[in-house]
């Protein structure tokens, strides 16, 4: 029993020594195979690195650009805007994603960045080859179809991250220059959309109040006419000689059409002022960037040249601004023909009449005893109070609008401007090249050994002992 136990233990030790010797033999074979086939090792190693570099050159890359805005809450007066509009103004970040991904905004981004023409300028060679094959196999898409295709692409690639106090806009895109331009344009469009939304809510309130004030003006005129008639009827009944009355008409009556024209002129002036302000801010940003780049690079550097071209293009008045000026000129001409242009030198003047108050002064000390006259006077007072109240609300709304325009710059602060990417985020070129170098070295290390094994030649001493089953007595070197 003991002899069997000792025999099996000896067998296990022998097997372990044999396995260790086999592993050591294979390891030595790998090292000696490098000496026998050094060219194969270098070919495999450099081949893997070269194939990886070629793949990096033809495969598409992804660049990341983002920007962050800090947003302060706005609390307009509830007497000026509705509660629904106020909730929207209180939390503008909640609708940031919907604003950026709106279909009209994405179309504007495609056109602003000239994406249809610039798409193929820096496209990866492999994707260009794919585009060429598709062009041969299928019908070429129309310009409108391409535009809609890019809209869908931007909807997937542009991302928006909104918190209660910040809005971040970014994109993952294969072209670094286009990625930068798209994020910058998306940022400007978002700011303009917020400016329009915040000011338009107050403008809509002003428009509604203007319409109500026109109706209230007509009510005052009607009440004054009824009061004059009541006085005349009383004088006729009592056989009194009617006295001259003070004119009870308001100084400058404006009908509904005139009020709408005045509102349109105000809106056009506000739009022109907003566009001009945006142009001034953009010009200041570009000039600042140009000075910074000139301090680092020469005037012939591509970045300096591009910024100079952007500044020169911005100096030209955009077609949208020209159309607004032309539209404003037409509206002002119509107001001038109506004699109402003086009412809107700054879009805020309204003439109040004191003659209506004078018309309420009694012509006869005892006319208040007549119920018809007393009722007519009460109606005039009520109509005047309503009319003056509407005028006060219009003035308050215009003041709120002016304050909102002045506070817009302080409300939206750019804390992380968009920057041109230094390199792709996918693939990581340095990391991929390092991995290919290591992988190529490992493959090159085992390739010579694999060649020796496949050749079925006995190149190691342990191979002779393993195949023939006899111990090797010695080795003779070949000279």
GROMACS .gro file of C-alpha atoms in nm:
model
  479
    1UNK     CA    1   0.000   0.000   0.000
    2UNK     CA    2   0.283   0.232   0.095
    3UNK     CA    3   0.481   0.136  -0.215
    4UNK     CA    4   0.183   0.223  -0.437
    5UNK     CA    5   0.138   0.560  -0.264
    6UNK     CA    6   0.508   0.641  -0.307
    7UNK     CA    7   0.500   0.527  -0.671
    8UNK     CA    8   0.200   0.749  -0.761
    9UNK     CA    9   0.362   1.046  -0.584
   10UNK     CA   10   0.676   0.999  -0.784
   11UNK     CA   11   0.472   0.981  -1.104
   12UNK     CA   12   0.299   1.313  -1.022
   13UNK     CA   13   0.634   1.484  -0.963
   14UNK     CA   14   0.763   1.345  -1.290
   15UNK     CA   15   0.455   1.474  -1.478
   16UNK     CA   16   0.493   1.820  -1.320
   17UNK     CA   17   0.861   1.832  -1.415
   18UNK     CA   18   0.771   1.727  -1.767
   19UNK     CA   19   0.501   1.996  -1.803
   20UNK     CA   20   0.736   2.265  -1.669
   21UNK     CA   21   1.007   2.149  -1.906
   22UNK     CA   22   0.761   2.162  -2.198
   23UNK     CA   23   0.654   2.518  -2.113
   24UNK     CA   24   1.014   2.625  -2.074
   25UNK     CA   25   1.095   2.457  -2.403
   26UNK     CA   26   0.821   2.644  -2.586
   27UNK     CA   27   0.938   2.972  -2.432
   28UNK     CA   28   1.295   2.913  -2.543
   29UNK     CA   29   1.164   2.817  -2.887
   30UNK     CA   30   0.988   3.154  -2.918
   31UNK     CA   31   1.307   3.341  -2.830
   32UNK     CA   32   1.526   3.131  -3.062
   33UNK     CA   33   1.272   3.162  -3.343
   34UNK     CA   34   1.322   3.541  -3.333
   35UNK     CA   35   1.690   3.480  -3.406
   36UNK     CA   36   1.606   3.250  -3.693
   37UNK     CA   37   1.339   3.481  -3.848
   38UNK     CA   38   1.407   3.846  -3.747
   39UNK     CA   39   1.271   3.980  -4.075
   40UNK     CA   40   0.938   3.804  -4.018
   41UNK     CA   41   0.908   3.960  -3.671
   42UNK     CA   42   0.967   4.310  -3.806
   43UNK     CA   43   0.733   4.255  -4.100
   44UNK     CA   44   0.444   4.143  -3.878
   45UNK     CA   45   0.504   4.417  -3.621
   46UNK     CA   46   0.534   4.701  -3.868
   47UNK     CA   47   0.254   4.557  -4.080
   48UNK     CA   48   0.006   4.569  -3.793
   49UNK     CA   49   0.106   4.928  -3.709
   50UNK     CA   50   0.086   5.031  -4.075
   51UNK     CA   51  -0.257   4.873  -4.122
   52UNK     CA   52  -0.382   5.049  -3.810
   53UNK     CA   53  -0.248   5.384  -3.930
   54UNK     CA   54  -0.407   5.331  -4.271
   55UNK     CA   55  -0.737   5.246  -4.107
   56UNK     CA   56  -0.720   5.563  -3.898
   57UNK     CA   57  -0.657   5.762  -4.215
   58UNK     CA   58  -0.959   5.633  -4.408
   59UNK     CA   59  -1.213   5.567  -4.131
   60UNK     CA   60  -1.443   5.848  -4.007
   61UNK     CA   61  -1.361   6.040  -3.691
   62UNK     CA   62  -1.590   6.202  -3.436
   63UNK     CA   63  -1.527   6.544  -3.283
   64UNK     CA   64  -1.704   6.693  -2.984
   65UNK     CA   65  -1.784   7.064  -2.937
   66UNK     CA   66  -2.000   7.211  -2.662
   67UNK     CA   67  -2.092   7.540  -2.498
   68UNK     CA   68  -2.262   7.633  -2.171
   69UNK     CA   69  -2.488   7.924  -2.079
   70UNK     CA   70  -2.576   8.038  -1.730
   71UNK     CA   71  -2.939   8.145  -1.712
   72UNK     CA   72  -3.087   8.370  -1.445
   73UNK     CA   73  -3.456   8.352  -1.368
   74UNK     CA   74  -3.685   8.632  -1.482
   75UNK     CA   75  -3.985   8.755  -1.285
   76UNK     CA   76  -4.196   8.988  -1.499
   77UNK     CA   77  -4.501   9.152  -1.353
   78UNK     CA   78  -4.816   8.940  -1.366
   79UNK     CA   79  -5.001   9.256  -1.463
   80UNK     CA   80  -4.802   9.267  -1.786
   81UNK     CA   81  -4.785   8.903  -1.902
   82UNK     CA   82  -5.012   8.606  -1.848
   83UNK     CA   83  -4.939   8.338  -1.589
   84UNK     CA   84  -4.860   8.085  -1.865
   85UNK     CA   85  -4.605   8.318  -2.024
   86UNK     CA   86  -4.463   8.398  -1.681
   87UNK     CA   87  -4.405   8.028  -1.606
   88UNK     CA   88  -4.219   7.998  -1.936
   89UNK     CA   89  -4.004   8.301  -1.856
   90UNK     CA   90  -3.932   8.173  -1.504
   91UNK     CA   91  -3.785   7.846  -1.636
   92UNK     CA   92  -3.648   7.896  -1.990
   93UNK     CA   93  -3.416   7.597  -1.958
   94UNK     CA   94  -3.709   7.353  -1.955
   95UNK     CA   95  -3.782   7.419  -2.322
   96UNK     CA   96  -3.418   7.456  -2.432
   97UNK     CA   97  -3.407   7.115  -2.605
   98UNK     CA   98  -3.735   7.179  -2.787
   99UNK     CA   99  -3.608   7.520  -2.898
  100UNK     CA  100  -3.281   7.384  -3.038
  101UNK     CA  101  -3.436   7.074  -3.200
  102UNK     CA  102  -3.725   7.263  -3.357
  103UNK     CA  103  -3.749   7.175  -3.728
  104UNK     CA  104  -3.730   7.537  -3.843
  105UNK     CA  105  -3.421   7.594  -3.630
  106UNK     CA  106  -3.244   7.287  -3.771
  107UNK     CA  107  -3.318   7.400  -4.126
  108UNK     CA  108  -3.175   7.739  -4.034
  109UNK     CA  109  -2.858   7.571  -3.902
  110UNK     CA  110  -2.815   7.377  -4.227
  111UNK     CA  111  -2.843   7.698  -4.429
  112UNK     CA  112  -2.639   7.917  -4.194
  113UNK     CA  113  -2.340   7.682  -4.200
  114UNK     CA  114  -2.376   7.599  -4.572
  115UNK     CA  115  -2.379   7.233  -4.475
  116UNK     CA  116  -2.485   7.105  -4.819
  117UNK     CA  117  -2.165   7.238  -4.982
  118UNK     CA  118  -1.921   7.185  -4.694
  119UNK     CA  119  -2.024   6.829  -4.607
  120UNK     CA  120  -1.789   6.655  -4.853
  121UNK     CA  121  -1.487   6.884  -4.804
  122UNK     CA  122  -1.338   6.685  -4.512
  123UNK     CA  123  -1.535   6.362  -4.543
  124UNK     CA  124  -1.346   6.040  -4.464
  125UNK     CA  125  -1.213   5.859  -4.775
  126UNK     CA  126  -1.397   5.538  -4.689
  127UNK     CA  127  -1.727   5.725  -4.666
  128UNK     CA  128  -1.653   5.906  -4.991
  129UNK     CA  129  -1.608   5.564  -5.154
  130UNK     CA  130  -1.942   5.455  -5.009
  131UNK     CA  131  -2.109   5.772  -5.139
  132UNK     CA  132  -1.968   5.705  -5.485
  133UNK     CA  133  -2.108   5.351  -5.488
  134UNK     CA  134  -2.449   5.473  -5.373
  135UNK     CA  135  -2.448   5.740  -5.643
  136UNK     CA  136  -2.396   5.471  -5.906
  137UNK     CA  137  -2.660   5.237  -5.768
  138UNK     CA  138  -2.937   5.480  -5.669
  139UNK     CA  139  -3.094   5.804  -5.785
  140UNK     CA  140  -2.919   6.119  -5.671
  141UNK     CA  141  -3.128   6.297  -5.402
  142UNK     CA  142  -3.265   6.644  -5.469
  143UNK     CA  143  -3.141   6.946  -5.275
  144UNK     CA  144  -3.456   6.947  -5.063
  145UNK     CA  145  -3.413   6.576  -4.983
  146UNK     CA  146  -3.050   6.634  -4.885
  147UNK     CA  147  -3.155   6.925  -4.664
  148UNK     CA  148  -3.414   6.711  -4.487
  149UNK     CA  149  -3.154   6.437  -4.447
  150UNK     CA  150  -2.916   6.677  -4.276
  151UNK     CA  151  -3.201   6.798  -4.054
  152UNK     CA  152  -3.248   6.440  -3.935
  153UNK     CA  153  -2.872   6.401  -3.885
  154UNK     CA  154  -2.850   6.719  -3.675
  155UNK     CA  155  -3.150   6.612  -3.470
  156UNK     CA  156  -2.954   6.300  -3.369
  157UNK     CA  157  -2.611   6.458  -3.332
  158UNK     CA  158  -2.694   6.783  -3.148
  159UNK     CA  159  -2.755   6.731  -2.777
  160UNK     CA  160  -2.891   6.970  -2.514
  161UNK     CA  161  -2.838   6.931  -2.140
  162UNK     CA  162  -3.047   7.170  -1.930
  163UNK     CA  163  -3.048   7.227  -1.555
  164UNK     CA  164  -3.251   7.493  -1.370
  165UNK     CA  165  -2.956   7.736  -1.400
  166UNK     CA  166  -2.754   7.628  -1.707
  167UNK     CA  167  -2.803   7.520  -2.066
  168UNK     CA  168  -2.534   7.317  -2.247
  169UNK     CA  169  -2.545   7.268  -2.624
  170UNK     CA  170  -2.309   7.027  -2.796
  171UNK     CA  171  -2.261   6.807  -3.100
  172UNK     CA  172  -2.077   6.491  -3.205
  173UNK     CA  173  -1.976   6.545  -3.568
  174UNK     CA  174  -1.718   6.409  -3.817
  175UNK     CA  175  -1.591   6.755  -3.924
  176UNK     CA  176  -1.425   6.975  -3.657
  177UNK     CA  177  -1.486   7.306  -3.837
  178UNK     CA  178  -1.850   7.225  -3.908
  179UNK     CA  179  -1.898   7.106  -3.550
  180UNK     CA  180  -1.769   7.439  -3.417
  181UNK     CA  181  -1.980   7.644  -3.660
  182UNK     CA  182  -2.294   7.441  -3.588
  183UNK     CA  183  -2.265   7.481  -3.211
  184UNK     CA  184  -2.192   7.852  -3.245
  185UNK     CA  185  -2.492   7.899  -3.476
  186UNK     CA  186  -2.714   7.690  -3.246
  187UNK     CA  187  -2.610   7.908  -2.952
  188UNK     CA  188  -2.690   8.231  -3.138
  189UNK     CA  189  -3.022   8.094  -3.261
  190UNK     CA  190  -3.117   7.986  -2.909
  191UNK     CA  191  -3.040   8.331  -2.771
  192UNK     CA  192  -3.237   8.500  -3.048
  193UNK     CA  193  -3.529   8.262  -2.993
  194UNK     CA  194  -3.528   8.337  -2.621
  195UNK     CA  195  -3.505   8.711  -2.687
  196UNK     CA  196  -3.798   8.691  -2.928
  197UNK     CA  197  -4.003   8.473  -2.692
  198UNK     CA  198  -3.944   8.689  -2.387
  199UNK     CA  199  -4.005   9.017  -2.567
  200UNK     CA  200  -4.291   8.886  -2.783
  201UNK     CA  201  -4.494   8.783  -2.479
  202UNK     CA  202  -4.486   9.143  -2.362
  203UNK     CA  203  -4.543   9.270  -2.718
  204UNK     CA  204  -4.853   9.053  -2.746
  205UNK     CA  205  -4.980   9.200  -2.420
  206UNK     CA  206  -4.918   9.551  -2.555
  207UNK     CA  207  -5.102   9.466  -2.877
  208UNK     CA  208  -5.403   9.336  -2.685
  209UNK     CA  209  -5.405   9.643  -2.461
  210UNK     CA  210  -5.377   9.870  -2.766
  211UNK     CA  211  -5.687   9.707  -2.912
  212UNK     CA  212  -5.873   9.739  -2.585
  213UNK     CA  213  -5.769  10.104  -2.553
  214UNK     CA  214  -5.908  10.176  -2.900
  215UNK     CA  215  -6.239  10.022  -2.793
  216UNK     CA  216  -6.229  10.221  -2.468
  217UNK     CA  217  -6.162  10.538  -2.669
  218UNK     CA  218  -6.475  10.475  -2.875
  219UNK     CA  219  -6.669  10.416  -2.553
  220UNK     CA  220  -6.550  10.753  -2.418
  221UNK     CA  221  -6.656  10.928  -2.739
  222UNK     CA  222  -6.997  10.761  -2.721
  223UNK     CA  223  -7.040  10.852  -2.353
  224UNK     CA  224  -6.946  11.215  -2.425
  225UNK     CA  225  -7.198  11.230  -2.707
  226UNK     CA  226  -7.470  11.081  -2.482
  227UNK     CA  227  -7.390  11.338  -2.210
  228UNK     CA  228  -7.414  11.625  -2.457
  229UNK     CA  229  -7.748  11.491  -2.581
  230UNK     CA  230  -7.881  11.457  -2.224
  231UNK     CA  231  -7.786  11.816  -2.152
  232UNK     CA  232  -7.950  11.935  -2.471
  233UNK     CA  233  -8.270  11.743  -2.395
  234UNK     CA  234  -8.282  11.893  -2.044
  235UNK     CA  235  -8.237  12.246  -2.179
  236UNK     CA  236  -8.517  12.188  -2.431
  237UNK     CA  237  -8.756  12.056  -2.164
  238UNK     CA  238  -8.687  12.350  -1.932
  239UNK     CA  239  -8.691  12.608  -2.211
  240UNK     CA  240  -8.335  12.711  -2.132
  241UNK     CA  241  -8.104  12.865  -2.387
  242UNK     CA  242  -7.835  12.602  -2.452
  243UNK     CA  243  -7.483  12.720  -2.362
  244UNK     CA  244  -7.173  12.641  -2.555
  245UNK     CA  245  -7.018  12.320  -2.434
  246UNK     CA  246  -6.655  12.234  -2.411
  247UNK     CA  247  -6.551  11.986  -2.673
  248UNK     CA  248  -6.539  11.647  -2.515
  249UNK     CA  249  -6.343  11.472  -2.783
  250UNK     CA  250  -6.006  11.323  -2.704
  251UNK     CA  251  -5.713  11.502  -2.858
  252UNK     CA  252  -5.598  11.232  -3.093
  253UNK     CA  253  -5.848  10.957  -3.163
  254UNK     CA  254  -5.693  10.647  -3.312
  255UNK     CA  255  -5.905  10.382  -3.479
  256UNK     CA  256  -5.831  10.009  -3.470
  257UNK     CA  257  -5.646  10.014  -3.802
  258UNK     CA  258  -5.427  10.301  -3.686
  259UNK     CA  259  -5.355  10.130  -3.355
  260UNK     CA  260  -5.255   9.812  -3.541
  261UNK     CA  261  -5.024  10.013  -3.768
  262UNK     CA  262  -4.861  10.174  -3.465
  263UNK     CA  263  -4.811   9.831  -3.309
  264UNK     CA  264  -4.660   9.695  -3.632
  265UNK     CA  265  -4.416   9.987  -3.650
  266UNK     CA  266  -4.313   9.925  -3.290
  267UNK     CA  267  -4.261   9.554  -3.359
  268UNK     CA  268  -4.046   9.622  -3.668
  269UNK     CA  269  -3.835   9.872  -3.476
  270UNK     CA  270  -3.784   9.621  -3.197
  271UNK     CA  271  -3.683   9.347  -3.443
  272UNK     CA  272  -3.437   9.579  -3.617
  273UNK     CA  273  -3.290   9.687  -3.283
  274UNK     CA  274  -3.254   9.322  -3.173
  275UNK     CA  275  -3.077   9.221  -3.496
  276UNK     CA  276  -2.846   9.521  -3.483
  277UNK     CA  277  -2.762   9.446  -3.120
  278UNK     CA  278  -2.686   9.083  -3.207
  279UNK     CA  279  -2.463   9.198  -3.495
  280UNK     CA  280  -2.274   9.435  -3.263
  281UNK     CA  281  -2.220   9.162  -3.004
  282UNK     CA  282  -2.106   8.913  -3.269
  283UNK     CA  283  -1.872   9.171  -3.423
  284UNK     CA  284  -1.718   9.239  -3.082
  285UNK     CA  285  -1.665   8.865  -3.025
  286UNK     CA  286  -1.502   8.816  -3.366
  287UNK     CA  287  -1.276   9.118  -3.325
  288UNK     CA  288  -1.167   8.995  -2.982
  289UNK     CA  289  -1.090   8.648  -3.122
  290UNK     CA  290  -0.903   8.807  -3.414
  291UNK     CA  291  -0.682   9.010  -3.182
  292UNK     CA  292  -0.609   8.701  -2.972
  293UNK     CA  293  -0.514   8.495  -3.278
  294UNK     CA  294  -0.297   8.776  -3.419
  295UNK     CA  295  -0.105   8.782  -3.092
  296UNK     CA  296  -0.019   8.414  -3.143
  297UNK     CA  297  -0.008   8.361  -3.522
  298UNK     CA  298   0.099   8.561  -3.825
  299UNK     CA  299  -0.148   8.737  -4.054
  300UNK     CA  300  -0.117   8.457  -4.311
  301UNK     CA  301  -0.228   8.185  -4.068
  302UNK     CA  302  -0.552   8.010  -4.179
  303UNK     CA  303  -0.728   8.085  -3.850
  304UNK     CA  304  -0.649   8.457  -3.877
  305UNK     CA  305  -0.760   8.461  -4.240
  306UNK     CA  306  -1.087   8.289  -4.156
  307UNK     CA  307  -1.165   8.536  -3.876
  308UNK     CA  308  -1.089   8.829  -4.106
  309UNK     CA  309  -1.331   8.686  -4.362
  310UNK     CA  310  -1.598   8.642  -4.093
  311UNK     CA  311  -1.556   9.004  -3.981
  312UNK     CA  312  -1.579   9.129  -4.338
  313UNK     CA  313  -1.891   8.919  -4.404
  314UNK     CA  314  -2.054   9.049  -4.085
  315UNK     CA  315  -2.001   9.410  -4.194
  316UNK     CA  316  -2.240   9.350  -4.484
  317UNK     CA  317  -2.600   9.407  -4.379
  318UNK     CA  318  -2.795   9.078  -4.390
  319UNK     CA  319  -3.093   9.041  -4.621
  320UNK     CA  320  -3.327   8.988  -4.325
  321UNK     CA  321  -3.234   9.330  -4.184
  322UNK     CA  322  -3.275   9.494  -4.523
  323UNK     CA  323  -3.623   9.343  -4.560
  324UNK     CA  324  -3.723   9.467  -4.214
  325UNK     CA  325  -3.603   9.821  -4.294
  326UNK     CA  326  -3.799   9.819  -4.619
  327UNK     CA  327  -4.111   9.694  -4.440
  328UNK     CA  328  -4.069   9.959  -4.170
  329UNK     CA  329  -4.040  10.233  -4.432
  330UNK     CA  330  -4.368  10.121  -4.591
  331UNK     CA  331  -4.550  10.117  -4.256
  332UNK     CA  332  -4.413  10.458  -4.154
  333UNK     CA  333  -4.521  10.603  -4.487
  334UNK     CA  334  -4.876  10.481  -4.429
  335UNK     CA  335  -4.874  10.620  -4.074
  336UNK     CA  336  -4.747  10.953  -4.208
  337UNK     CA  337  -5.036  10.965  -4.453
  338UNK     CA  338  -5.276  10.906  -4.163
  339UNK     CA  339  -5.106  11.175  -3.958
  340UNK     CA  340  -5.018  10.926  -3.683
  341UNK     CA  341  -4.643  10.892  -3.720
  342UNK     CA  342  -4.583  11.151  -3.449
  343UNK     CA  343  -4.760  10.917  -3.206
  344UNK     CA  344  -4.473  10.669  -3.222
  345UNK     CA  345  -4.143  10.859  -3.226
  346UNK     CA  346  -4.010  10.597  -2.983
  347UNK     CA  347  -4.309  10.365  -2.989
  348UNK     CA  348  -4.440  10.479  -2.651
  349UNK     CA  349  -4.619  10.815  -2.675
  350UNK     CA  350  -4.990  10.852  -2.614
  351UNK     CA  351  -5.170  11.187  -2.586
  352UNK     CA  352  -5.416  11.215  -2.301
  353UNK     CA  353  -5.688  11.479  -2.316
  354UNK     CA  354  -5.784  11.717  -2.041
  355UNK     CA  355  -6.083  11.840  -2.239
  356UNK     CA  356  -6.286  11.537  -2.131
  357UNK     CA  357  -6.240  11.635  -1.767
  358UNK     CA  358  -6.340  11.989  -1.859
  359UNK     CA  359  -6.653  11.856  -2.031
  360UNK     CA  360  -6.767  11.709  -1.699
  361UNK     CA  361  -6.779  12.053  -1.540
  362UNK     CA  362  -7.148  12.146  -1.490
  363UNK     CA  363  -7.292  12.401  -1.734
  364UNK     CA  364  -7.584  12.452  -1.493
  365UNK     CA  365  -7.542  12.419  -1.115
  366UNK     CA  366  -7.866  12.219  -1.096
  367UNK     CA  367  -7.808  11.988  -1.393
  368UNK     CA  368  -7.699  11.708  -1.157
  369UNK     CA  369  -8.060  11.692  -1.037
  370UNK     CA  370  -8.162  11.557  -1.377
  371UNK     CA  371  -8.126  11.175  -1.361
  372UNK     CA  372  -8.045  11.144  -1.732
  373UNK     CA  373  -7.763  11.397  -1.711
  374UNK     CA  374  -7.632  11.243  -1.388
  375UNK     CA  375  -7.636  10.894  -1.546
  376UNK     CA  376  -7.460  11.023  -1.860
  377UNK     CA  377  -7.190  11.188  -1.648
  378UNK     CA  378  -7.140  10.866  -1.451
  379UNK     CA  379  -7.098  10.676  -1.779
  380UNK     CA  380  -6.838  10.929  -1.896
  381UNK     CA  381  -6.645  10.897  -1.569
  382UNK     CA  382  -6.655  10.517  -1.591
  383UNK     CA  383  -6.540  10.518  -1.956
  384UNK     CA  384  -6.260  10.764  -1.881
  385UNK     CA  385  -6.142  10.561  -1.581
  386UNK     CA  386  -6.130  10.244  -1.792
  387UNK     CA  387  -5.952  10.423  -2.078
  388UNK     CA  388  -5.692  10.582  -1.850
  389UNK     CA  389  -5.640  10.250  -1.672
  390UNK     CA  390  -5.563  10.081  -2.003
  391UNK     CA  391  -5.320  10.359  -2.092
  392UNK     CA  392  -5.144  10.307  -1.759
  393UNK     CA  393  -5.116   9.933  -1.825
  394UNK     CA  394  -4.977  10.002  -2.174
  395UNK     CA  395  -4.714  10.233  -2.027
  396UNK     CA  396  -4.624   9.969  -1.765
  397UNK     CA  397  -4.597   9.698  -2.032
  398UNK     CA  398  -4.369   9.913  -2.246
  399UNK     CA  399  -4.151   9.987  -1.947
  400UNK     CA  400  -4.136   9.612  -1.872
  401UNK     CA  401  -4.041   9.544  -2.234
  402UNK     CA  402  -3.759   9.800  -2.224
  403UNK     CA  403  -3.633   9.656  -1.895
  404UNK     CA  404  -3.644   9.303  -2.036
  405UNK     CA  405  -3.439   9.409  -2.338
  406UNK     CA  406  -3.181   9.580  -2.117
  407UNK     CA  407  -3.159   9.286  -1.874
  408UNK     CA  408  -3.132   9.017  -2.143
  409UNK     CA  409  -2.750   9.034  -2.159
  410UNK     CA  410  -2.721   8.994  -1.783
  411UNK     CA  411  -2.971   8.710  -1.778
  412UNK     CA  412  -2.786   8.488  -2.026
  413UNK     CA  413  -2.412   8.468  -1.950
  414UNK     CA  414  -2.176   8.256  -2.160
  415UNK     CA  415  -1.959   8.069  -1.910
  416UNK     CA  416  -1.806   7.814  -2.151
  417UNK     CA  417  -1.776   7.938  -2.512
  418UNK     CA  418  -1.744   7.684  -2.795
  419UNK     CA  419  -1.386   7.589  -2.881
  420UNK     CA  420  -1.244   7.428  -3.191
  421UNK     CA  421  -1.157   7.065  -3.104
  422UNK     CA  422  -0.788   6.976  -3.080
  423UNK     CA  423  -0.849   6.616  -3.179
  424UNK     CA  424  -1.118   6.352  -3.226
  425UNK     CA  425  -1.290   6.190  -2.932
  426UNK     CA  426  -1.340   5.872  -3.134
  427UNK     CA  427  -1.115   5.700  -3.225
  428UNK     CA  428  -0.842   5.801  -2.980
  429UNK     CA  429  -0.552   5.811  -3.225
  430UNK     CA  430  -0.268   5.793  -2.971
  431UNK     CA  431  -0.435   5.515  -2.774
  432UNK     CA  432  -0.513   5.312  -3.088
  433UNK     CA  433  -0.157   5.348  -3.219
  434UNK     CA  434  -0.015   5.241  -2.882
  435UNK     CA  435  -0.245   4.938  -2.873
  436UNK     CA  436  -0.151   4.844  -3.231
  437UNK     CA  437   0.219   4.872  -3.144
  438UNK     CA  438   0.179   4.634  -2.850
  439UNK     CA  439  -0.046   4.396  -3.045
  440UNK     CA  440   0.194   4.399  -3.343
  441UNK     CA  441   0.487   4.317  -3.115
  442UNK     CA  442   0.298   4.024  -2.961
  443UNK     CA  443   0.193   3.888  -3.301
  444UNK     CA  444   0.544   3.939  -3.436
  445UNK     CA  445   0.681   3.753  -3.135
  446UNK     CA  446   0.475   3.440  -3.199
  447UNK     CA  447   0.477   3.447  -3.580
  448UNK     CA  448   0.832   3.296  -3.619
  449UNK     CA  449   0.748   3.016  -3.374
  450UNK     CA  450   0.430   2.941  -3.566
  451UNK     CA  451   0.630   2.918  -3.889
  452UNK     CA  452   0.871   2.672  -3.729
  453UNK     CA  453   0.587   2.458  -3.596
  454UNK     CA  454   0.399   2.454  -3.926
  455UNK     CA  455   0.715   2.360  -4.118
  456UNK     CA  456   0.724   2.026  -3.923
  457UNK     CA  457   1.100   2.057  -3.882
  458UNK     CA  458   1.272   1.958  -3.558
  459UNK     CA  459   1.453   2.275  -3.457
  460UNK     CA  460   1.469   2.225  -3.079
  461UNK     CA  461   1.635   1.949  -2.872
  462UNK     CA  462   1.320   1.879  -2.674
  463UNK     CA  463   1.132   1.820  -3.002
  464UNK     CA  464   1.373   1.537  -3.089
  465UNK     CA  465   1.331   1.376  -2.747
  466UNK     CA  466   0.952   1.413  -2.761
  467UNK     CA  467   0.909   1.278  -3.114
  468UNK     CA  468   1.170   0.997  -3.108
  469UNK     CA  469   1.134   0.909  -2.740
  470UNK     CA  470   1.512   0.885  -2.682
  471UNK     CA  471   1.734   1.123  -2.490
  472UNK     CA  472   1.955   1.355  -2.689
  473UNK     CA  473   2.323   1.284  -2.627
  474UNK     CA  474   2.464   1.605  -2.778
  475UNK     CA  475   2.435   1.879  -3.035
  476UNK     CA  476   2.662   1.954  -3.329
  477UNK     CA  477   2.668   2.312  -3.451
  478UNK     CA  478   2.665   2.367  -3.826
  479UNK     CA  479   2.951   2.583  -3.949
   0.00000   0.00000   0.00000
